[in-house]
mmCIF file of C-alpha atoms in Angstrom:
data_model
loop_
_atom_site.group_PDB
_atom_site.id
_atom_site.type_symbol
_atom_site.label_atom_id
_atom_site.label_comp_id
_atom_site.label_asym_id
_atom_site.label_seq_id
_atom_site.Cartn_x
_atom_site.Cartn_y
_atom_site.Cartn_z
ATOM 1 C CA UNK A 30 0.000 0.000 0.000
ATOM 2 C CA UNK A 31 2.596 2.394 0.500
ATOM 3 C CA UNK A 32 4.128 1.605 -2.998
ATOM 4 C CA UNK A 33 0.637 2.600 -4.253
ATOM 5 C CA UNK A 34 0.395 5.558 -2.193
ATOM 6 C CA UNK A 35 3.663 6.590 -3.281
ATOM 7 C CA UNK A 36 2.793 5.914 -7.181
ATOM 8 C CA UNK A 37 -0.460 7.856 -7.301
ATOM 9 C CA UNK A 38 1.351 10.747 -5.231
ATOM 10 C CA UNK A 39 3.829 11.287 -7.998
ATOM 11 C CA UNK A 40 1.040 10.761 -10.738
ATOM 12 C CA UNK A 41 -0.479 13.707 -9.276
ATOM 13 C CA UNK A 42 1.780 16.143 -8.471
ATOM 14 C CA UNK A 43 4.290 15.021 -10.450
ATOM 15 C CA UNK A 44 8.273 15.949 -9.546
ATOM 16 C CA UNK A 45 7.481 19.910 -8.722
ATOM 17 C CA UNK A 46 4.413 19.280 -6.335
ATOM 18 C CA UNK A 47 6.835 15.638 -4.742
ATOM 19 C CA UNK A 48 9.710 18.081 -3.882
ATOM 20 C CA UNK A 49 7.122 20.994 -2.326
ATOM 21 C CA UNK A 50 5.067 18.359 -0.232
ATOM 22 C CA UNK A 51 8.339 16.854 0.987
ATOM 23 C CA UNK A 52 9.747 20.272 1.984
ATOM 24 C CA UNK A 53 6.007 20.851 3.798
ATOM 25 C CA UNK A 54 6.192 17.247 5.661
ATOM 26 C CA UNK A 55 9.729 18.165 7.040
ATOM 27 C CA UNK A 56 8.814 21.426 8.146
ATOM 28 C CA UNK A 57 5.980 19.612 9.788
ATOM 29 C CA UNK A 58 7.891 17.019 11.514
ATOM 30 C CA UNK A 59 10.543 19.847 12.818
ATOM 31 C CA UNK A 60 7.775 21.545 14.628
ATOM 32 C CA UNK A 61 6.125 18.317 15.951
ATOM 33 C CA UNK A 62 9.810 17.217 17.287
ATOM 34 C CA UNK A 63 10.159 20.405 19.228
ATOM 35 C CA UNK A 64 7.235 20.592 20.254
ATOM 36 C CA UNK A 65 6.893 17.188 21.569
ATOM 37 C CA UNK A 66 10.070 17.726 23.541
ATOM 38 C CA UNK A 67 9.191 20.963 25.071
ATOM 39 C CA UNK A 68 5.109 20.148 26.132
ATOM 40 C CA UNK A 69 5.929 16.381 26.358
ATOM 41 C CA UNK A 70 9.339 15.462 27.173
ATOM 42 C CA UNK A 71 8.437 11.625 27.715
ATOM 43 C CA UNK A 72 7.986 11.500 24.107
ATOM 44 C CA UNK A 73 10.269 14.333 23.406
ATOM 45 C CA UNK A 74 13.410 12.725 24.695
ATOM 46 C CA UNK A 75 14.743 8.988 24.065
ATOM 47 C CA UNK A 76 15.354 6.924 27.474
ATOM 48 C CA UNK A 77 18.668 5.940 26.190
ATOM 49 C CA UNK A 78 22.259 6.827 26.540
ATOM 50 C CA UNK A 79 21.965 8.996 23.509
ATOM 51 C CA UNK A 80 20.122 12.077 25.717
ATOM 52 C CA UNK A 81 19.459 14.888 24.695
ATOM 53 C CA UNK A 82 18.645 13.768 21.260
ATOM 54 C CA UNK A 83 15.786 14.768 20.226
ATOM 55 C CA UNK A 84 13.582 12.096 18.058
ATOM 56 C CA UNK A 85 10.441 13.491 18.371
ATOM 57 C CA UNK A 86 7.461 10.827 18.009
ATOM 58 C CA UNK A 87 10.284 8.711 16.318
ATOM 59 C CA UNK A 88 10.808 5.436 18.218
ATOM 60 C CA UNK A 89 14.697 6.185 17.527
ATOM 61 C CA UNK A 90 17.564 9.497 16.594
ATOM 62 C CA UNK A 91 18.529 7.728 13.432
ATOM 63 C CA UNK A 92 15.225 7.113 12.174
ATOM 64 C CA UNK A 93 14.453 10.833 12.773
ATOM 65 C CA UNK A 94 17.408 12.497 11.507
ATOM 66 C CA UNK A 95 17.541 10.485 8.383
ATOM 67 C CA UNK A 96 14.231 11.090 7.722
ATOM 68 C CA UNK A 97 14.848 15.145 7.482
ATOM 69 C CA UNK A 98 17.512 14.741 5.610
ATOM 70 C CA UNK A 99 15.439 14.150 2.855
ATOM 71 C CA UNK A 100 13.717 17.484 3.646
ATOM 72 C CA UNK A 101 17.025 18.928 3.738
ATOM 73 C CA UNK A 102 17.437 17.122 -0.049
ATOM 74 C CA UNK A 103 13.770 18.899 -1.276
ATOM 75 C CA UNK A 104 15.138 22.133 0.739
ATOM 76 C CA UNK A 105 18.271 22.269 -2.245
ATOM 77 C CA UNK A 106 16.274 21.319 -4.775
ATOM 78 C CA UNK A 107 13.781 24.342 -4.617
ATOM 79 C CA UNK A 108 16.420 26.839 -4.481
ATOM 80 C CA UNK A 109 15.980 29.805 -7.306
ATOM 81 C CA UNK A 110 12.698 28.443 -7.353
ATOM 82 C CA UNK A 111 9.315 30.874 -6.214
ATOM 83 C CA UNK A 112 8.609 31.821 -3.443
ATOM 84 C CA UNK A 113 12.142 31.392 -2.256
ATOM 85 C CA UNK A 114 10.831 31.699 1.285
ATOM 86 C CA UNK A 115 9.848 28.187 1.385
ATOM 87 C CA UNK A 116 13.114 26.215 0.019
ATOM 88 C CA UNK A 117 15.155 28.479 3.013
ATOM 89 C CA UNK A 118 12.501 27.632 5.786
ATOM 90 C CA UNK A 119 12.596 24.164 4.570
ATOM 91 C CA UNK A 120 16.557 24.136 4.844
ATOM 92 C CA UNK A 121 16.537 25.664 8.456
ATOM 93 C CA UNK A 122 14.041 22.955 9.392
ATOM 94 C CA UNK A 123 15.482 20.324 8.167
ATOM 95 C CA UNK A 124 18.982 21.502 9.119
ATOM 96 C CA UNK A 125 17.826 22.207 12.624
ATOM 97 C CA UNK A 126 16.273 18.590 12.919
ATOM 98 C CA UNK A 127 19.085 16.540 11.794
ATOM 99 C CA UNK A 128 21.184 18.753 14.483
ATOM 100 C CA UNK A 129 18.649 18.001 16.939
ATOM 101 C CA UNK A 130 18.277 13.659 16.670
ATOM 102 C CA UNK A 131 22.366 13.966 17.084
ATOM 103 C CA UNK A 132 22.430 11.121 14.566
ATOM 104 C CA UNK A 133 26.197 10.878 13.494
ATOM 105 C CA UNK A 134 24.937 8.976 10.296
ATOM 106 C CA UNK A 135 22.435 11.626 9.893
ATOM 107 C CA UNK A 136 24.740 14.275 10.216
ATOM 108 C CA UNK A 137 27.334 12.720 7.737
ATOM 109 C CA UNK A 138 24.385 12.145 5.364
ATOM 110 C CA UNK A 139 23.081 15.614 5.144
ATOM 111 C CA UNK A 140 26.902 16.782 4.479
ATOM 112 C CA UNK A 141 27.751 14.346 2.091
ATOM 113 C CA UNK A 142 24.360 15.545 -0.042
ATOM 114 C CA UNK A 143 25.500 19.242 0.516
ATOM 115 C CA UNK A 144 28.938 18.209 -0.878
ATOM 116 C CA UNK A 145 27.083 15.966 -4.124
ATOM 117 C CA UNK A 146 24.024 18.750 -4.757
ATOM 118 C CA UNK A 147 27.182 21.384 -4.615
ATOM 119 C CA UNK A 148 29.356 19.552 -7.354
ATOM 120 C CA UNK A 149 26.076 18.892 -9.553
ATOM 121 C CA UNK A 150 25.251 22.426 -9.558
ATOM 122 C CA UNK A 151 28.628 23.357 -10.870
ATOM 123 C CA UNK A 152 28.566 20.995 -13.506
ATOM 124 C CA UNK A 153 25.147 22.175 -15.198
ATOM 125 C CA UNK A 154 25.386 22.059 -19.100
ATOM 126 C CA UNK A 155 28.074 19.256 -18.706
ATOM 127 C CA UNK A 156 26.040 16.800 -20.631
ATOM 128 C CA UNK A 157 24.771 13.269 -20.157
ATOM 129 C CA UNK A 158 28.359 11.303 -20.491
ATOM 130 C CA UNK A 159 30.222 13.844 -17.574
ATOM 131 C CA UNK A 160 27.519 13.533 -15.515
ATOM 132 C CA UNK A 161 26.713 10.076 -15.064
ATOM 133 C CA UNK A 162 30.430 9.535 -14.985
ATOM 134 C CA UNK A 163 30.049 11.952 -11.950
ATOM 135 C CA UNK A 164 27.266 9.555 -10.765
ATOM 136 C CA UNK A 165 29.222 6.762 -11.187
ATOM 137 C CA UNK A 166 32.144 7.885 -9.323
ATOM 138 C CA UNK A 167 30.033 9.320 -6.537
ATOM 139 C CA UNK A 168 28.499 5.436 -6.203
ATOM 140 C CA UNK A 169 31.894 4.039 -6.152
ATOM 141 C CA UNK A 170 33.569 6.411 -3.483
ATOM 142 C CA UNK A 171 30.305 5.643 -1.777
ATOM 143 C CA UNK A 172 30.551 1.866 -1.949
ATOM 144 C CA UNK A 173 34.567 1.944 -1.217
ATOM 145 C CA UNK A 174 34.573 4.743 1.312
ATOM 146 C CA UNK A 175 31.685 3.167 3.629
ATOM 147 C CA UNK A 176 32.846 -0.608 3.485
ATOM 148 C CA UNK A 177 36.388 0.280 3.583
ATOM 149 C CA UNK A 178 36.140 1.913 6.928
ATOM 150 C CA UNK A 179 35.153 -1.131 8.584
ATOM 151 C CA UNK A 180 38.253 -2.406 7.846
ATOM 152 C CA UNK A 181 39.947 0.219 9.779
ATOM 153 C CA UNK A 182 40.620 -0.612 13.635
ATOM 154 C CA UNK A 183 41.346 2.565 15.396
ATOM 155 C CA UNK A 184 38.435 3.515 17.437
ATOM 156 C CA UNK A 185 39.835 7.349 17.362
ATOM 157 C CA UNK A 186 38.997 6.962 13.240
ATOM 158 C CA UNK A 187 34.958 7.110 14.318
ATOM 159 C CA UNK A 188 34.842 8.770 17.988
ATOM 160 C CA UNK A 189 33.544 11.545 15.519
ATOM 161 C CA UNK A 190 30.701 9.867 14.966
ATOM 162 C CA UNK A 191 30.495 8.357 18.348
ATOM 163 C CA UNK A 192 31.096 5.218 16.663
ATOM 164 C CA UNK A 193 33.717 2.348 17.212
ATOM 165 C CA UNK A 194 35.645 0.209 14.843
ATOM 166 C CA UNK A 195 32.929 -2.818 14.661
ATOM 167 C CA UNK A 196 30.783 0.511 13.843
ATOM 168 C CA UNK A 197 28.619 -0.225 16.556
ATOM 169 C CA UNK A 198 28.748 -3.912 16.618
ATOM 170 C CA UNK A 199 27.463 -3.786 12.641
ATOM 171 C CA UNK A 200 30.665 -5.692 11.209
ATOM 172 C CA UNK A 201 29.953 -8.658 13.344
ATOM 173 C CA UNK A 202 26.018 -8.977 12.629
ATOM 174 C CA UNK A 203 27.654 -8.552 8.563
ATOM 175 C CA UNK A 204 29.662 -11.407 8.987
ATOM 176 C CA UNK A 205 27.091 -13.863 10.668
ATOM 177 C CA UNK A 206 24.615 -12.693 8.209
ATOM 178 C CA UNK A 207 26.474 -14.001 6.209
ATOM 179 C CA UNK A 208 27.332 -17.001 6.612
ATOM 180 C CA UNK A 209 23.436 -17.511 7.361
ATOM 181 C CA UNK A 210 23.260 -16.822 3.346
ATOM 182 C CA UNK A 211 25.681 -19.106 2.682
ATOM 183 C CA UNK A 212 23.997 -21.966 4.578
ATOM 184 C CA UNK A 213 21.884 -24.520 2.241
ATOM 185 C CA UNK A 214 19.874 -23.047 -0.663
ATOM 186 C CA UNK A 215 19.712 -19.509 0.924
ATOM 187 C CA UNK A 216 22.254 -18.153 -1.355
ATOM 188 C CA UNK A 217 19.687 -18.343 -3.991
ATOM 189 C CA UNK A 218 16.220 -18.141 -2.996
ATOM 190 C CA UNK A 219 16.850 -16.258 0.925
ATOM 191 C CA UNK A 220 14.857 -17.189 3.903
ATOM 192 C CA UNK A 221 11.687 -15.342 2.731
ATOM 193 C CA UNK A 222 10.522 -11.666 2.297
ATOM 194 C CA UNK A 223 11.449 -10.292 6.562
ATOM 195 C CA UNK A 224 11.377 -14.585 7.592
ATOM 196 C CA UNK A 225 14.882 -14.706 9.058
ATOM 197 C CA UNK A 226 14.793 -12.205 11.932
ATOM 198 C CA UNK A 227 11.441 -13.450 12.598
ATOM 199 C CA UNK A 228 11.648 -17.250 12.551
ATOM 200 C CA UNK A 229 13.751 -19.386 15.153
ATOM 201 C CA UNK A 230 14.865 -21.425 12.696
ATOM 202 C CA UNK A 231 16.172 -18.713 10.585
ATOM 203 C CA UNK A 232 17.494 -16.122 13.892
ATOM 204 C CA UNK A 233 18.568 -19.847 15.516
ATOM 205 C CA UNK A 234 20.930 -20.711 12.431
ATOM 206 C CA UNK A 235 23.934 -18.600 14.180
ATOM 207 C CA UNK A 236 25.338 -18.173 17.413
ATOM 208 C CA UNK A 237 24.399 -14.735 18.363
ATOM 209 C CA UNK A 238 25.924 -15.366 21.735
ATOM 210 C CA UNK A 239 29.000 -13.561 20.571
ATOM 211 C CA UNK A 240 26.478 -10.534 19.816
ATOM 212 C CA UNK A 241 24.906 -8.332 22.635
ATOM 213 C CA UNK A 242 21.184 -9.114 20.978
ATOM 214 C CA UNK A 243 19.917 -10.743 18.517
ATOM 215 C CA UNK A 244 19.588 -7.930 16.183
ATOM 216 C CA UNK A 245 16.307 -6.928 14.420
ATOM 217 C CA UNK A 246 17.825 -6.496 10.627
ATOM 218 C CA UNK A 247 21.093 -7.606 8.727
ATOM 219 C CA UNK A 248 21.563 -3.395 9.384
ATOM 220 C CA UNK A 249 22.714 -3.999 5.148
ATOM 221 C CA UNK A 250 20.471 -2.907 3.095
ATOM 222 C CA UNK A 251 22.193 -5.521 0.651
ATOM 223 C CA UNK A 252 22.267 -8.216 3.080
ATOM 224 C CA UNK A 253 18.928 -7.793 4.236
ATOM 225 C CA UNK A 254 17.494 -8.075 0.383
ATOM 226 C CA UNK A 255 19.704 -11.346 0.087
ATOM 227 C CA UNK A 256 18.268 -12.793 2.942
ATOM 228 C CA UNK A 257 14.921 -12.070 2.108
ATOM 229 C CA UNK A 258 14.481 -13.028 -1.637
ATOM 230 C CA UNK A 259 17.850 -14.384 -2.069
ATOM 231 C CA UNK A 260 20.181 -13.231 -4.976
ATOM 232 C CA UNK A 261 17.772 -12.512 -7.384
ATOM 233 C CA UNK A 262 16.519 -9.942 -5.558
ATOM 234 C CA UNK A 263 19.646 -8.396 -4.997
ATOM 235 C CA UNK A 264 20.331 -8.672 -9.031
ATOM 236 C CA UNK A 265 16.829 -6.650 -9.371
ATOM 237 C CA UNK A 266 17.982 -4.377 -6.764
ATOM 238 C CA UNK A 267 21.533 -3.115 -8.360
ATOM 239 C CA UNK A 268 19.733 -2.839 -11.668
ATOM 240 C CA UNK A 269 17.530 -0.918 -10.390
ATOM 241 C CA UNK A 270 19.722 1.326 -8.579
ATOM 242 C CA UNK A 271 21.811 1.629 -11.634
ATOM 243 C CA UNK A 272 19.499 2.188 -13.999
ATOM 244 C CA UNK A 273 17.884 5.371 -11.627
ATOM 245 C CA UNK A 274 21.085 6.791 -10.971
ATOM 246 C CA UNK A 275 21.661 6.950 -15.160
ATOM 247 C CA UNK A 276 17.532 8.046 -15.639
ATOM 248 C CA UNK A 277 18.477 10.754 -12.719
ATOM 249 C CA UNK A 278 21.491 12.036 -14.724
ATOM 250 C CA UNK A 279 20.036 12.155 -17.816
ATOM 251 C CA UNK A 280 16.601 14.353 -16.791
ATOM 252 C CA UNK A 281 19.578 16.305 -14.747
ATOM 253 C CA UNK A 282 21.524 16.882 -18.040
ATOM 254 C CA UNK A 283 18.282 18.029 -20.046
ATOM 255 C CA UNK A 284 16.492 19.931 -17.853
ATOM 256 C CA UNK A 285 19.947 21.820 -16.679
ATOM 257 C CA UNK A 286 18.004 23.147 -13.218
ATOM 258 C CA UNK A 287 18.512 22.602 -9.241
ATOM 259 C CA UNK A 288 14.909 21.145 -9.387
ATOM 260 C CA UNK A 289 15.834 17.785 -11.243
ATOM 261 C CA UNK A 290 19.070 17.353 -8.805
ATOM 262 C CA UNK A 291 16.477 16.214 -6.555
ATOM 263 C CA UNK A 292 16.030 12.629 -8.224
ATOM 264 C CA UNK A 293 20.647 11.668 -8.013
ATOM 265 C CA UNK A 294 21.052 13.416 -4.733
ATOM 266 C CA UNK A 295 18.444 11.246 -3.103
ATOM 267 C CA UNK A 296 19.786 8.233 -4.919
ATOM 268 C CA UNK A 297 23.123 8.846 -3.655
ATOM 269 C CA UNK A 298 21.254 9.661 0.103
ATOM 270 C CA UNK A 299 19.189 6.244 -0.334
ATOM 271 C CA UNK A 300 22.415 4.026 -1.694
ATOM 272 C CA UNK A 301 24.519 5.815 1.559
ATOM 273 C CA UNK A 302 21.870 4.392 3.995
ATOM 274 C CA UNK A 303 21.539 1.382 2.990
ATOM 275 C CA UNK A 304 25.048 0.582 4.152
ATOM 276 C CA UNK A 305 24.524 0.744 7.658
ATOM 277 C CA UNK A 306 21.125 0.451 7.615
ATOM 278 C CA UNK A 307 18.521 -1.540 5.613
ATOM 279 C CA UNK A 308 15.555 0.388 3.773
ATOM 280 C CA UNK A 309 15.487 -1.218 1.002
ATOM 281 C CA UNK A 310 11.821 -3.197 0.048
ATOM 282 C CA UNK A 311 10.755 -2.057 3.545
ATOM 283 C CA UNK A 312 6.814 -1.680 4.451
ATOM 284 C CA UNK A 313 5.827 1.730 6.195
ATOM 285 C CA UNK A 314 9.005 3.465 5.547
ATOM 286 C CA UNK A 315 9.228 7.151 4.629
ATOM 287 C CA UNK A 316 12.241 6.722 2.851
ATOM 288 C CA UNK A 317 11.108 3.625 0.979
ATOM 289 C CA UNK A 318 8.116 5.715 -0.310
ATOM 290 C CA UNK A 319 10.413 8.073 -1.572
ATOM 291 C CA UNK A 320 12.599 5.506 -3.371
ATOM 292 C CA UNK A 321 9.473 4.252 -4.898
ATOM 293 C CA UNK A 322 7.888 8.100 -5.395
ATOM 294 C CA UNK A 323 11.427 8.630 -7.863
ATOM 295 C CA UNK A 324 11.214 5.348 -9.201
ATOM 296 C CA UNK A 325 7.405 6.345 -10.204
ATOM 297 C CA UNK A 326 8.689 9.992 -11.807
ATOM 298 C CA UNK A 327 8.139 9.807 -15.630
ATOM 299 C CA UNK A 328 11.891 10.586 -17.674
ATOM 300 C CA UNK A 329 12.333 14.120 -19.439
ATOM 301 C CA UNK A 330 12.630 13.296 -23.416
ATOM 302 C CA UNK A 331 14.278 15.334 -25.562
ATOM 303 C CA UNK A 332 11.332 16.932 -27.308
ATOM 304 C CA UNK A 333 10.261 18.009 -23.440
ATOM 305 C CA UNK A 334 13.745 19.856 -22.432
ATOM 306 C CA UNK A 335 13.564 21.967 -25.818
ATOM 307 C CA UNK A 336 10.116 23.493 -24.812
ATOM 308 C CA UNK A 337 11.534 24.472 -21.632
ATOM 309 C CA UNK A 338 15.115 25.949 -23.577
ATOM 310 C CA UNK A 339 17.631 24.705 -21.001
ATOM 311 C CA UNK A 340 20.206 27.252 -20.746
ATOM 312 C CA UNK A 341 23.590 26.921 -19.913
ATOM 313 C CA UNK A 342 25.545 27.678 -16.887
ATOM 314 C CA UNK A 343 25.536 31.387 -16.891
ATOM 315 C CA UNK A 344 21.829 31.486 -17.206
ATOM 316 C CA UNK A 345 19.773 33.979 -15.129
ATOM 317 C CA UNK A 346 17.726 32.546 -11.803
ATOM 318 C CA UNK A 347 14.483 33.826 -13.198
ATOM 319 C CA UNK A 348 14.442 31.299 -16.709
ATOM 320 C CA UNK A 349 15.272 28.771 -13.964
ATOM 321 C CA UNK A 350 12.154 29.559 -12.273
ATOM 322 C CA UNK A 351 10.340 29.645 -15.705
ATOM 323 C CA UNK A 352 11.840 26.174 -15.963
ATOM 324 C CA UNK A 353 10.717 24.996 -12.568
ATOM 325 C CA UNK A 354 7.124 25.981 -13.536
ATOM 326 C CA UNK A 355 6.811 24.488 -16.442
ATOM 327 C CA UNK A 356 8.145 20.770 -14.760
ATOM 328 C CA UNK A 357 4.262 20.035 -14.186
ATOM 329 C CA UNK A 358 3.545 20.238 -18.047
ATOM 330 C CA UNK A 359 6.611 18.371 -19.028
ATOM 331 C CA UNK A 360 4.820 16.029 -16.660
ATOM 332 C CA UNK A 361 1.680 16.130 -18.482
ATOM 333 C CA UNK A 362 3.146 16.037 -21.878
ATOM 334 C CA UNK A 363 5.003 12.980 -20.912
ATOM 335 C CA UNK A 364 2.672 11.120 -19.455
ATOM 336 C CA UNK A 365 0.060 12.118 -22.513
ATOM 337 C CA UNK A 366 2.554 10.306 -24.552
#
């Protein structure tokens, strides 16, 4: 249901509207999360070690933080667009309520898609070929950077992130995982769509003894897919990955504005996640509705950039805004075709 929700969201508001309701949502959830901590500080505050985070009406920080970063996302995205009041509140909200979960991934999220939304912006009228070599790039360094840390053991390398070398006991749930996959047929077919976690025989195939808790995810976004549908399902899901990151880049490289950066700078945000996390195929999930919501976005054809006349780089803000309005009929058109 919330793949359908997310489908007929897009079909009506298409990418424009998406970005605006998104930005409205995390403005929304800012002012619950303060709220809730100021007139109810039960709910306002976690009972954890992790005080004074601020999660809101989230059961957890990281769940909260990560969610605004994709308000902080929609925040770039309507920059230069009208009224420029809202893409600035929606920054400052979003901004405020990643500070305020103290979620180190969150954190290092929201400044890694400052750092990719920054380097797409400078490269406007590149073309298709520099930028999805950008994209590619940006998922290797994102694929190298995040698994290669784990093979770092100084604890001092993640005290930043309040984080030790096992990055919070993730590299040992990885490797048991693991060898879970590799037991019987599982390599192939997986333990079912979310069986293993809840099955003894599945949660009873490894020791977790070793482990603090048995955990409640392969906290792999990867892993998690392989255990659930096995390694076709992971085939399906790096096809699909790929093949959005190169759709993203291309409507990026026609349409030439801030508001199409919206579609690889989530991609990369969604892809970053889902290593230390798993979101990936999972029900009542905000950022699973959004992975399906850009999956759902119809592509920009070539026909549809020309009406809008792309300019190049030095172009003025207010043909970018003329371009921004017009992403609803491109919307139309395409879908009429």
């Amino acid at each position: 249901m919330c793949a359908f929700f997310s489908a007929a969201l897009v079909t009506r508001l298409g990418r424009s509207g998406l970005v605006r309701v998104i930005g409205f949502t995390a403005i929304g959830i800012v002012v619950v999360q303060l709220l809730s901590a100021i007139v109810v500080p039960s709910l306002g505050m976690p009972h954890d070690k992790f005080y004074p985070a601020i999660p809101g009406l989230f059961l957890q920080k990281n769940g909260a933080g990560r969610t605004l970063v994709i308000g902080l996302i929609a925040g770039l995205a309507l920059l230069q667009t009208r009224p420029k009041a809202l893409s600035y509140t929606v920054l400052g909200a979003s901004m405020l309520g990643v500070a305020a979960s103290t979620s180190g991934t969150a954190i290092g999220s929201a400044a890694l898609c400052l750092i990719i939304y920054y380097i797409l912006v400078s490269l406007r009228g590149a073309g298709l070929f520099w930028l999805s070599t950008i994209a590619g790039l940006i998922v290797a360094l994102l694929f190298v950077g995040s698994f290669g840390l784990t093979f770092l053991s100084d604890d001092s390398t993640y005290a930043v992130l309040g984080k030790d070398a096992t990055l919070t006991g993730r590299t040992s749930i990885w490797a048991g995982v693991w060898r879970a996959i590799n037991a019987g047929h599982h390599w192939w077919t997986g333990y079912g769509y979310e069986a293993f976690f809840a099955s003894p025989q599945g949660v009873g195939s490894i020791n977790w003894n070793m482990y603090d808790y048995v955990p409640p995810h392969a906290h792999n976004g990867l892993l998690q897919t392989w255990l659930n549908t096995g390694i076709i399902g992971v085939i399906l899901t790096i096809g699909s990955l790929l093949y959005l990151f190169v759709r993203a880049a291309d409507n990026f490289a026609k349409l030439n504005d801030r508001l199409s950066t919206f579609d690889i700078v989530f991609m990369a945000f969604f892809l970053l996640v889902n290593v230390t996390e798993q979101t990936t195929m999972l029900y009542n999930n905000f950022i699973w509705v959004m992975f399906v919501a850009v999956a759902a976005l119809p592509g920009i054809d070539g026909r549809a950039a020309q009406r809008i006349g792309a300019p190049g780089r030095g172009a003025r803000a207010s043909v970018t805004n003329a371009r921004d309005g017009a992403s609803d009929d491109i919307f139309q058109h395409t879908r009429e075709r």
